[in-house]
Coordinates of C-alpha atoms in Angstrom, one line a residue:
X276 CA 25.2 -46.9 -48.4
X277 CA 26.5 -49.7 -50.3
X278 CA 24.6 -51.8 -53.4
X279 CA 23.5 -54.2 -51.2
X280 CA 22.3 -52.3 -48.6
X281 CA 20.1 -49.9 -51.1
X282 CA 18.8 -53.0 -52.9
X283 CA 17.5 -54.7 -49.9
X284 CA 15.9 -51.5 -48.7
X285 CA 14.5 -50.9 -52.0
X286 CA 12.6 -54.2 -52.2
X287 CA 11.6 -54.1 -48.3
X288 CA 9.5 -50.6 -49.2
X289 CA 8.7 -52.2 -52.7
X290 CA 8.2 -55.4 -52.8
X291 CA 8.6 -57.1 -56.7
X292 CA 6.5 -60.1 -56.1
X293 CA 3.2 -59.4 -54.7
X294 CA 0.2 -60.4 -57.2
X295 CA -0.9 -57.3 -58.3
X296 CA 2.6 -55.6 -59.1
X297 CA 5.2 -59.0 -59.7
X298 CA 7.1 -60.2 -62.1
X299 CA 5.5 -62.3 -64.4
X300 CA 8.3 -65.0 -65.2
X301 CA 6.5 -67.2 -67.3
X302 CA 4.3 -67.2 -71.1
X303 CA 4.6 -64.4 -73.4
X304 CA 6.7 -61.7 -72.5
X305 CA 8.3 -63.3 -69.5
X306 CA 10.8 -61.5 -67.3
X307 CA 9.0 -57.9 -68.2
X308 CA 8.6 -55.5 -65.3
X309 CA 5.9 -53.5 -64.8
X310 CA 6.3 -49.8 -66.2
X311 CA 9.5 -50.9 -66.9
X312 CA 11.9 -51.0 -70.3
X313 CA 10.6 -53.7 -72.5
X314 CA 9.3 -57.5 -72.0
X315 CA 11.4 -59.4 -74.3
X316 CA 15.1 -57.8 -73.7
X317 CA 18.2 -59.3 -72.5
X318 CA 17.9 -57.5 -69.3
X319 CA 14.3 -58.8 -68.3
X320 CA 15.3 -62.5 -69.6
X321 CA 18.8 -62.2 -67.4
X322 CA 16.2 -60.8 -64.5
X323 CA 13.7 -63.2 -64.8
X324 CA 16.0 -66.0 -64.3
X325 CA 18.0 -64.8 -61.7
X326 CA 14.6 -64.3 -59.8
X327 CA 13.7 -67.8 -60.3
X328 CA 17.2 -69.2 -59.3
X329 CA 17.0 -67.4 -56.2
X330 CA 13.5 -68.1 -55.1
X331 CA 14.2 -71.8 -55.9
X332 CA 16.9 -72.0 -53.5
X333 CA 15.3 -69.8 -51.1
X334 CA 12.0 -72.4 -51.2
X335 CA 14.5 -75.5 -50.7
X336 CA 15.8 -73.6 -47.4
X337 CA 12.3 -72.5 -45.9
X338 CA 10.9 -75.9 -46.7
X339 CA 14.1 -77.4 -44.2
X340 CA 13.5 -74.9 -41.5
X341 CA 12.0 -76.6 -38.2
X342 CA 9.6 -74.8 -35.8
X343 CA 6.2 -73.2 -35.3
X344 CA 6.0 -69.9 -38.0
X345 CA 5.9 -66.9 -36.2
X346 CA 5.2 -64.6 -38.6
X347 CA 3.6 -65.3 -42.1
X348 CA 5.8 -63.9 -44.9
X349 CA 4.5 -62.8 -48.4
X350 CA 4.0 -65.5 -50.9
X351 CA 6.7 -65.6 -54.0
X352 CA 4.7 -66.2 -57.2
X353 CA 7.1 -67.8 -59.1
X354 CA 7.5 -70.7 -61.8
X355 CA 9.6 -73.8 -62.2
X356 CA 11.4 -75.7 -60.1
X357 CA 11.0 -73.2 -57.1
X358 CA 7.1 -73.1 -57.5
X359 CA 6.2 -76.0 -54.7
X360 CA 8.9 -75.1 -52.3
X361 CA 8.0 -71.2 -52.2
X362 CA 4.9 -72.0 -50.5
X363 CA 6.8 -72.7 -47.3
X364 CA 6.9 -70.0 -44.5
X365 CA 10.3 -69.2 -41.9
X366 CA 10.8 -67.4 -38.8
X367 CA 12.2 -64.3 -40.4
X368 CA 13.6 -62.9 -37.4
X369 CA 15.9 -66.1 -35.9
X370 CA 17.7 -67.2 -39.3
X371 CA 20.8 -65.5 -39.9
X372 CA 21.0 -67.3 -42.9
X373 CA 17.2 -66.4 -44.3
X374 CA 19.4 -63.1 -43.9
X375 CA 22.0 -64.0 -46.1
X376 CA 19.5 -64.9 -48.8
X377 CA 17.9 -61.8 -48.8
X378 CA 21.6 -60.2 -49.3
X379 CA 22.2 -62.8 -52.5
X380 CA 18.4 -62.1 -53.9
X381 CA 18.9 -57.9 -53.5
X382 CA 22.5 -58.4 -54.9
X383 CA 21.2 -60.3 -57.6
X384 CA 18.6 -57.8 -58.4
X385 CA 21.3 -55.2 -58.7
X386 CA 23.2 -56.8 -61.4
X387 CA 20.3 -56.7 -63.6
X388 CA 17.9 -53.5 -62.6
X389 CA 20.3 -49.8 -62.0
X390 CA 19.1 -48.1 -59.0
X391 CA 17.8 -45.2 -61.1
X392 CA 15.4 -47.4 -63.3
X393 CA 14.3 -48.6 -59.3
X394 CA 14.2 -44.9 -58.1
X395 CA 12.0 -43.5 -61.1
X396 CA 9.5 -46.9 -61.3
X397 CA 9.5 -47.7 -58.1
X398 CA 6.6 -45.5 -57.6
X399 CA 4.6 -46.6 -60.4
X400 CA 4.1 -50.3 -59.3
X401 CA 2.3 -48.5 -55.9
X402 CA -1.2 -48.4 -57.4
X403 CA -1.8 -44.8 -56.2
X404 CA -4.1 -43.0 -58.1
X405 CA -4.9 -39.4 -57.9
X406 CA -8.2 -37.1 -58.2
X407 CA -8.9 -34.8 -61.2
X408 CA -11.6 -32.6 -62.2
X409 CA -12.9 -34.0 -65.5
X410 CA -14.6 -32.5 -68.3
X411 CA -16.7 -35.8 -69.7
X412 CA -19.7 -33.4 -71.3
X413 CA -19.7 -30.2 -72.8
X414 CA -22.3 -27.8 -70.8
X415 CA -22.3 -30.2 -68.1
X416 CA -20.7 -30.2 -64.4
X417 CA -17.3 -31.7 -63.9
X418 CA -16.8 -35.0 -62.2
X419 CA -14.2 -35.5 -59.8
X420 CA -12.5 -39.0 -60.8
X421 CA -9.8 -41.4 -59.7
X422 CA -7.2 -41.3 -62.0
X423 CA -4.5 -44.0 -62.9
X424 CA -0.9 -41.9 -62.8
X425 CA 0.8 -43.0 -66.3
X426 CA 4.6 -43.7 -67.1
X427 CA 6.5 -40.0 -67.7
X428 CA 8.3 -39.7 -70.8
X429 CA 12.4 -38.8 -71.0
X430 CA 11.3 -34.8 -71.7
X431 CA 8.3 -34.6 -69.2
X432 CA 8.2 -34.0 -65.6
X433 CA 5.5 -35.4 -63.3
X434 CA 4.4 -32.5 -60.5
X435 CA 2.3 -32.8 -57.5
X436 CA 0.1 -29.9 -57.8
X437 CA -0.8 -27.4 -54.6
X438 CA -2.7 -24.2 -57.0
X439 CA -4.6 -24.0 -60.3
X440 CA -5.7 -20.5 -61.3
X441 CA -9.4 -20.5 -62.9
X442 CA -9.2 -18.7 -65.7
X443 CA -12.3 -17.8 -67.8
X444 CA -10.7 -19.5 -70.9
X445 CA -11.1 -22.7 -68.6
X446 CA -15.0 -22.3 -68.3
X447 CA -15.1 -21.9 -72.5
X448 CA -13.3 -24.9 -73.0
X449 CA -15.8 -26.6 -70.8
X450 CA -18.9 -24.9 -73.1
X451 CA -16.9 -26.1 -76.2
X452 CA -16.8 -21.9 -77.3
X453 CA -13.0 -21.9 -76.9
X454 CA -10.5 -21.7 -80.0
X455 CA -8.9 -24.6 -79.3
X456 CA -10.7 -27.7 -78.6
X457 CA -9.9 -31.2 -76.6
X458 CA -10.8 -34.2 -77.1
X459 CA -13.5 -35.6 -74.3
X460 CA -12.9 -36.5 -71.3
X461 CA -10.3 -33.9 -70.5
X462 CA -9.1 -31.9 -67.4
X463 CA -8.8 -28.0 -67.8
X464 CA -6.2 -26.0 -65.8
X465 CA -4.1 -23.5 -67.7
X466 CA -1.5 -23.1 -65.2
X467 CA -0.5 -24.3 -61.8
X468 CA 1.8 -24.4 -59.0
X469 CA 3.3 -27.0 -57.2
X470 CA 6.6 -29.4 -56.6
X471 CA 8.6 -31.7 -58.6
X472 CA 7.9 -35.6 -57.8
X473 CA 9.6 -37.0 -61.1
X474 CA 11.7 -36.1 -63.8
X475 CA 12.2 -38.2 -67.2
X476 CA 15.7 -39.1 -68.3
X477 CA 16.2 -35.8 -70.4
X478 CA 15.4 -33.9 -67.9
X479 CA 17.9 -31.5 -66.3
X480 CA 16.1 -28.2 -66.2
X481 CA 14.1 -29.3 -62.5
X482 CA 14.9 -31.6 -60.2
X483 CA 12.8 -33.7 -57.7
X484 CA 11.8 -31.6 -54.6
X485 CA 11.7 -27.8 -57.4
X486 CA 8.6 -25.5 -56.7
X487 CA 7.5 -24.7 -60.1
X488 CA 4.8 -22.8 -61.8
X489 CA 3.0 -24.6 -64.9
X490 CA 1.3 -24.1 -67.9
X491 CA 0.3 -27.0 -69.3
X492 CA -2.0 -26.0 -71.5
X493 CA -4.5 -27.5 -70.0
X494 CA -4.9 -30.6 -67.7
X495 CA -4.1 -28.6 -64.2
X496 CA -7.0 -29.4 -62.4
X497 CA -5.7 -32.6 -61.0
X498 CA -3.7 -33.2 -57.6
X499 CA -0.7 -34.9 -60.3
X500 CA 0.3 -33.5 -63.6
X501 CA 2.5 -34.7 -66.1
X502 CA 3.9 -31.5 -68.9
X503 CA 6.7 -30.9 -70.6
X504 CA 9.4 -29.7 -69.2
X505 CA 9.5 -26.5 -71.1
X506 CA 5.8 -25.6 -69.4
X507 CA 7.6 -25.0 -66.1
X508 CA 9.3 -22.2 -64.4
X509 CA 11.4 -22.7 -61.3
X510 CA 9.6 -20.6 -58.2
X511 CA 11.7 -18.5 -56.3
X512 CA 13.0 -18.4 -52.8
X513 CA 9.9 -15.6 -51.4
X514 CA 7.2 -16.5 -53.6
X515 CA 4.8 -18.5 -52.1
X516 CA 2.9 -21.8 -53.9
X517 CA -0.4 -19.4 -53.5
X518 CA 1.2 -16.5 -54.7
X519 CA 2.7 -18.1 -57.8
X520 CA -0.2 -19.7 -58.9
X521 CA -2.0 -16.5 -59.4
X522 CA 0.9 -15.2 -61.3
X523 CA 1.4 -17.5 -64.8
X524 CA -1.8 -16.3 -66.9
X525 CA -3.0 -12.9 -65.8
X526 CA 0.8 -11.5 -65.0
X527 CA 2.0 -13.0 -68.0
X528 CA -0.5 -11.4 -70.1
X529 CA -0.7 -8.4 -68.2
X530 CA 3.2 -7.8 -68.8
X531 CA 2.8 -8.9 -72.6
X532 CA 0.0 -6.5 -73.3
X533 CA 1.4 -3.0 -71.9
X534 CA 5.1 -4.1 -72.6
X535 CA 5.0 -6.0 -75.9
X536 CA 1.9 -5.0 -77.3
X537 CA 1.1 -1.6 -76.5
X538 CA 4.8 -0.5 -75.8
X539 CA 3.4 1.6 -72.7
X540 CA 5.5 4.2 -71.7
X541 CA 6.4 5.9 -68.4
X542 CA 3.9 8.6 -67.8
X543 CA 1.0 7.6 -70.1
X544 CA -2.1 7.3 -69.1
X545 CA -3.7 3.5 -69.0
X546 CA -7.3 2.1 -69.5
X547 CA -7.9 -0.8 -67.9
X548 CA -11.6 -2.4 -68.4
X549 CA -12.9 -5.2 -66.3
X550 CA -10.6 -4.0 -64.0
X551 CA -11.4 -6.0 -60.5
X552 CA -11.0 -9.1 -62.7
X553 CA -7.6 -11.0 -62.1
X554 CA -5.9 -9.6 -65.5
X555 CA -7.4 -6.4 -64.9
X556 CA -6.1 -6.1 -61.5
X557 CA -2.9 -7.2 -62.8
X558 CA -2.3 -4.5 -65.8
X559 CA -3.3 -1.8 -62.6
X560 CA -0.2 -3.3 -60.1
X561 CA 2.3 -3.8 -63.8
X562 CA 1.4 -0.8 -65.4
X563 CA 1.8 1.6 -61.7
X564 CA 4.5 -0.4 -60.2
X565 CA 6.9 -1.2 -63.0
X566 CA 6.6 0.8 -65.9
X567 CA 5.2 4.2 -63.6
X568 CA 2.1 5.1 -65.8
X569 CA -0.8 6.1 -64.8
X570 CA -4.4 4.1 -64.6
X571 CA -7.6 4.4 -65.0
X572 CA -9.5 1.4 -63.8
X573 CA -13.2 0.7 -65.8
X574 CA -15.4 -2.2 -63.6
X575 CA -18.8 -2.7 -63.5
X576 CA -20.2 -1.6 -59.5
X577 CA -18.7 0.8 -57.3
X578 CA -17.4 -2.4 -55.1
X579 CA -15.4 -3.2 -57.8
X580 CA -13.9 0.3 -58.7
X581 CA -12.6 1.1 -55.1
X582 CA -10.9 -2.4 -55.3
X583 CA -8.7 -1.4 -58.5
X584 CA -8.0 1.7 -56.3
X585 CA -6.2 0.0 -53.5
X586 CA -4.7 -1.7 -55.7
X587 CA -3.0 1.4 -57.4
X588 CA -5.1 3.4 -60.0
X589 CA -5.4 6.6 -59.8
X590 CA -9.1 6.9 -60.8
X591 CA -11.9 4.7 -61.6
X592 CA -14.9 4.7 -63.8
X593 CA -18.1 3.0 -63.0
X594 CA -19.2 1.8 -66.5
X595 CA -22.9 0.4 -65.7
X596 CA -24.1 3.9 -64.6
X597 CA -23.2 5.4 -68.2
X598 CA -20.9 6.3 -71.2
X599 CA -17.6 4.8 -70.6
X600 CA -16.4 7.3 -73.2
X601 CA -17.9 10.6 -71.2
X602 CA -16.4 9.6 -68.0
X603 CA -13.0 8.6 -69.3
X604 CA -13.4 12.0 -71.0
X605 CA -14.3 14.3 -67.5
X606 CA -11.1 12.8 -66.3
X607 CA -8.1 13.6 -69.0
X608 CA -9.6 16.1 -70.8
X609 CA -10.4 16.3 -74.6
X610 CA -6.8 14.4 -75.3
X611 CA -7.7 11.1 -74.2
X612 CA -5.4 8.3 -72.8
X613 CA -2.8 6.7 -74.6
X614 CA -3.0 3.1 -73.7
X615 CA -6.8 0.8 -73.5
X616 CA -6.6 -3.0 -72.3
X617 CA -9.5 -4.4 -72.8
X618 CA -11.1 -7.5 -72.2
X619 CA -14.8 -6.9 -72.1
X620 CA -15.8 -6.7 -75.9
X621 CA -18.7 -5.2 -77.0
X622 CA -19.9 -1.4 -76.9
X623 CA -17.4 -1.3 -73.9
X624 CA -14.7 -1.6 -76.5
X625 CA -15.8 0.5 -78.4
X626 CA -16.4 3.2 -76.5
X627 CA -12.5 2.7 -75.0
X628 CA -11.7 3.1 -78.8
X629 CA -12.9 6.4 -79.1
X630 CA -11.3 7.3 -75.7
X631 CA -7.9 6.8 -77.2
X632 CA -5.2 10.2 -77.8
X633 CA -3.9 10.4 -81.2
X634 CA -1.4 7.6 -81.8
X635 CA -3.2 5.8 -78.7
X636 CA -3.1 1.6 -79.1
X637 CA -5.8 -0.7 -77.8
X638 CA -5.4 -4.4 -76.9
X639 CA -7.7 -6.8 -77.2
X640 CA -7.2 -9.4 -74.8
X641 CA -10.7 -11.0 -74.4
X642 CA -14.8 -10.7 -74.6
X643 CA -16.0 -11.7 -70.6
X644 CA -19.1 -9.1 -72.0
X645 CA -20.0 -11.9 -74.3
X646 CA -19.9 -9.8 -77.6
X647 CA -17.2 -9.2 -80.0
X648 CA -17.4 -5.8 -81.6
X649 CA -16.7 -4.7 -85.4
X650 CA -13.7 -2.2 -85.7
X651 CA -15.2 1.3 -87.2
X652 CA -12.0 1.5 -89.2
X653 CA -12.5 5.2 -89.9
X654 CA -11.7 5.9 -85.9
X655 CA -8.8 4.7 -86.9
X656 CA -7.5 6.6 -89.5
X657 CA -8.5 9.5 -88.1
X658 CA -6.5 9.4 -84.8
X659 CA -4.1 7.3 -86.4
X660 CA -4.6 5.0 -83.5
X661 CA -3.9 1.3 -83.6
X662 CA -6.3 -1.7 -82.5
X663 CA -4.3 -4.7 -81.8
X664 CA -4.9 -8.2 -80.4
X665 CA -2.7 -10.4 -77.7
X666 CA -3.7 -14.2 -77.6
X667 CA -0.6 -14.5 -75.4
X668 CA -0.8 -18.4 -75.3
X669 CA 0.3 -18.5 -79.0
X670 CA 3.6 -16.6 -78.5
X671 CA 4.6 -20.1 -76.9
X672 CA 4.4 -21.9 -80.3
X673 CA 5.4 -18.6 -82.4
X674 CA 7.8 -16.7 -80.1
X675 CA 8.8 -19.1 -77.1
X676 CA 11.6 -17.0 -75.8
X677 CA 9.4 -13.9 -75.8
X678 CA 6.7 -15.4 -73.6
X679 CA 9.1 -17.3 -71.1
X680 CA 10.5 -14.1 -70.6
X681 CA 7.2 -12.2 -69.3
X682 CA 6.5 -15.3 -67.8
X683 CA 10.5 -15.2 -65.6
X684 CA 9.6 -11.4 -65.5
X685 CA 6.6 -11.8 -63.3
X686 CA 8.5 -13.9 -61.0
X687 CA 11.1 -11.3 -60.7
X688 CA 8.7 -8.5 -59.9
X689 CA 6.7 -10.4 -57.6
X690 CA 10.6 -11.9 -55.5
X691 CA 11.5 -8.3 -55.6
X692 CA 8.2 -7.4 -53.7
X693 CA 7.7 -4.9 -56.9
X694 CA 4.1 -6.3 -57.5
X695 CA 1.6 -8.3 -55.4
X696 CA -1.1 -10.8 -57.0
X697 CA -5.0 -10.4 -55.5
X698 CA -6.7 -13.6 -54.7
X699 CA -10.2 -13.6 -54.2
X700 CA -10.9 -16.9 -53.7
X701 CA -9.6 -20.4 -52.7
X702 CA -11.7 -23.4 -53.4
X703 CA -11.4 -26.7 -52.8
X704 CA -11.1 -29.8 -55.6
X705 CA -14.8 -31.0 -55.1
X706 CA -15.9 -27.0 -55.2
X707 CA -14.9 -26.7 -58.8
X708 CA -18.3 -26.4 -60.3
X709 CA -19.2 -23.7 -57.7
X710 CA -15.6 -21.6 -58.7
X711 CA -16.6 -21.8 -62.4
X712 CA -20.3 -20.6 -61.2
X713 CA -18.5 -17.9 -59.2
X714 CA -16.4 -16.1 -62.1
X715 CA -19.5 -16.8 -64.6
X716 CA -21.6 -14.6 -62.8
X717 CA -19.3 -11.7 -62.0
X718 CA -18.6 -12.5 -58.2
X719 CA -15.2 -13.2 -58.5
X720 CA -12.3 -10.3 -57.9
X721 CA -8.7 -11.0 -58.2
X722 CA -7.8 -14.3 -59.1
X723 CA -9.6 -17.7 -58.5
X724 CA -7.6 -20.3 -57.3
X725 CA -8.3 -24.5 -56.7
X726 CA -6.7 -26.0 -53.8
X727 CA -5.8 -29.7 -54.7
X728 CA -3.9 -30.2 -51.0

């Protein structure tokens, strides 16, 4: 395709000089394209009066042109000596030489604008919006909102989202009980899946048309999102969009806590509590299928416990029908286990603590019980065990290469068929409030995922 020919498509799909998305050529900032670089450069001047050069001329012809209009062309809103003589209409289809003005206008165009300034803007001027879950009141429902789609920056990549996990830290950013807080109105959404639509100019890491996981921090929760381009991981050729969005936060961490963290080894024995939960579920298929330990799985109804089963441990405990600590016991003996994940809190946690062998490790990874227990440090000098936490979202700002590599790991594992995610639920955009009411009261199993398409 020559110049010519791209130019004159490129205006025919996006017209420059409709009301709501033209040039303006005239007062303060003249010549300055929407979304574009700049109002007052030597481009937009050089633009603007090429524009106005062409659509005088092309007013002079159409005003000359005899016979009834057959159809009614888009006004030109233009100034100076052009503006009367623009107002004229033409049979499009009979002049061979309205033809040859369009050429001149989309050549002229060309000199001044590159096509890949036209390529990355040219959606911008469209006036498409997009829906996101907003967070406009702490304690309160979301809204679901039209959103305006803003410029992307050279480093930041604009991704039409398919998946975005739920994650529990999601519901306590919404209840402002979260350790990092955002400014209102925000959109939560840890991590997402979807494909490329845009790329800035320093971009080289994705491509338009990429399936890519993201973790945005948050903002997910939208059908478009705009992140950094370090926030996203290329998805491979097996994993599906569903699949990978259930991966980022509960794999990632998963992986971080037995293999960074705990340093699980193959043959130990693994505590898992709160183990039909999506994190739970994942330590189980991480901890069986890739680094060969065994599992115990801790949930909190019998439901729950044969879940974590099929999904590989090798024994369960039901933790609501009594002491955690005496069942865990029954099972492995007076030694106890070597490796507790944790993410209830509580007595839960602490009666995992004194379930540990000597030299076991417990991590921390979160409090879904709602409490946050004291450490008896005594328990721990006496098994010279070792409590530890994992906030695994903080290795990105301390350790980035560290957690993009549990993060690449996961997506390994799961191309290699080596582990499988468990999603419980698929809801819809406009059924956010009813997901967040779902994992709040303890129905959820697996991971909870929004459908935005």
């Amino acid at each position: 395709m020559t110049d010519s020919e791209f130019y004159l498509l490129f205006f025919s799909l996006h017209p420059p000089y409709t009301p709501r998305r033209g040039l303006h050529l005239g007062g303060r900032g003249g010549g300055a394209v929407p979304g574009g670089p700049g109002g007052s450069g030597a481009r937009e001047k050089l633009a603007g009066g090429a524009v106005r050069a062409v659509a005088a001329c092309l007013g002079q012809f159409m005003s000359h042109v005899p016979g009834p209009v057959a159809r009614r062309p888009r006004a030109l809103p233009v100034t100076g000596a052009g503006q009367a003589a623009a107002g004229s209409y033409c049979r499009t289809r009979t002049s061979p030489l309205w033809r040859h003005l369009l050429w001149a206008m989309a050549a002229a165009w060309g000199r001044f604008l590159s096509r890949a300034w036209l390529c990355r803007t040219a959606w911008q001027g469209c006036g498409r919006n997009y829906r996101a879950a907003l967070c406009a009141e702490l304690k309160r429902p979301l809204v679901i909102e039209e959103v305006t789609p803003r410029p992307v920056q050279p480093h930041e990549v604009r991704v039409n989202v398919h998946f975005c996990g739920i994650n529990f830290a999601d519901i306590l950013a919404c209840q402002g009980q979260y350790q990092e807080r955002h400014q209102l109105p925000f959109t939560p959404g840890m991590e997402f899946s979807g494909m490329v639509l845009e790329t800035g100019t320093d971009v080289s890491t994705v491509k338009e048309g990429d399936r890519v996981i993201g973790l945005p921090g948050f903002s997910g929760m939208a059908e478009e999102c705009i992140t950094d381009h370090k926030n996203l991981w290329q998805i491979p050729e097996k994993v599906s969009l569903r699949e990978a969005a259930a991966l980022p936060v509960s794999y990632g961490t998963a992986i971080f806590a037995l293999e960074h963290r705990a340093c699980t080894q193959p043959g130990e024995t693994v505590l898992v509590t709160a183990a039909a939960g999506a994190t739970g579920l994942a330590v189980i298929d991480v901890a069986t299928n890739i680094l060969q330990a065994k599992v115990i799985a801790a949930a909190g109804s019998d439901e729950k416990c044969q879940l974590a089963m099929q999904s590989g441990a090798q024994s369960s405990v039901n933790y609501s029908r009594g002491s955690l600590k005496e069942a865990v016991g029954k099972l492995v003996g007076s030694g106890g286990v070597n490796v507790v994940i944790d993410m209830v809190g509580g007595d839960i946690f602490l009666e995992a603590l004194r379930s540990l062998a000597y030299e076991g490790r417990i991590v921390v990874v979160g409090f879904a019980g709602g409490t946050i227990a004291s450490v008896p440090a005594n328990l721990l000098l006496l098994k010279n065990v070792t409590a530890m936490g994992l906030y695994w979202g903080r290795y990105r700002q301390q350790n980035f290469p560290v957690f993009s590599r549990s993060l690449s790991s996961a997506l390994q594992y799961c191309q290699e068929g080596r582990i499988q995610p468990h999603i419980g639920e698929v809801f819809e955009l406009e059924e956010v409030n009813d997901a967040f009411l779902h994992v709040t009261q303890r129905k959820s199993t697996g991971k909870v995922l929004l459908s935005l398409k």
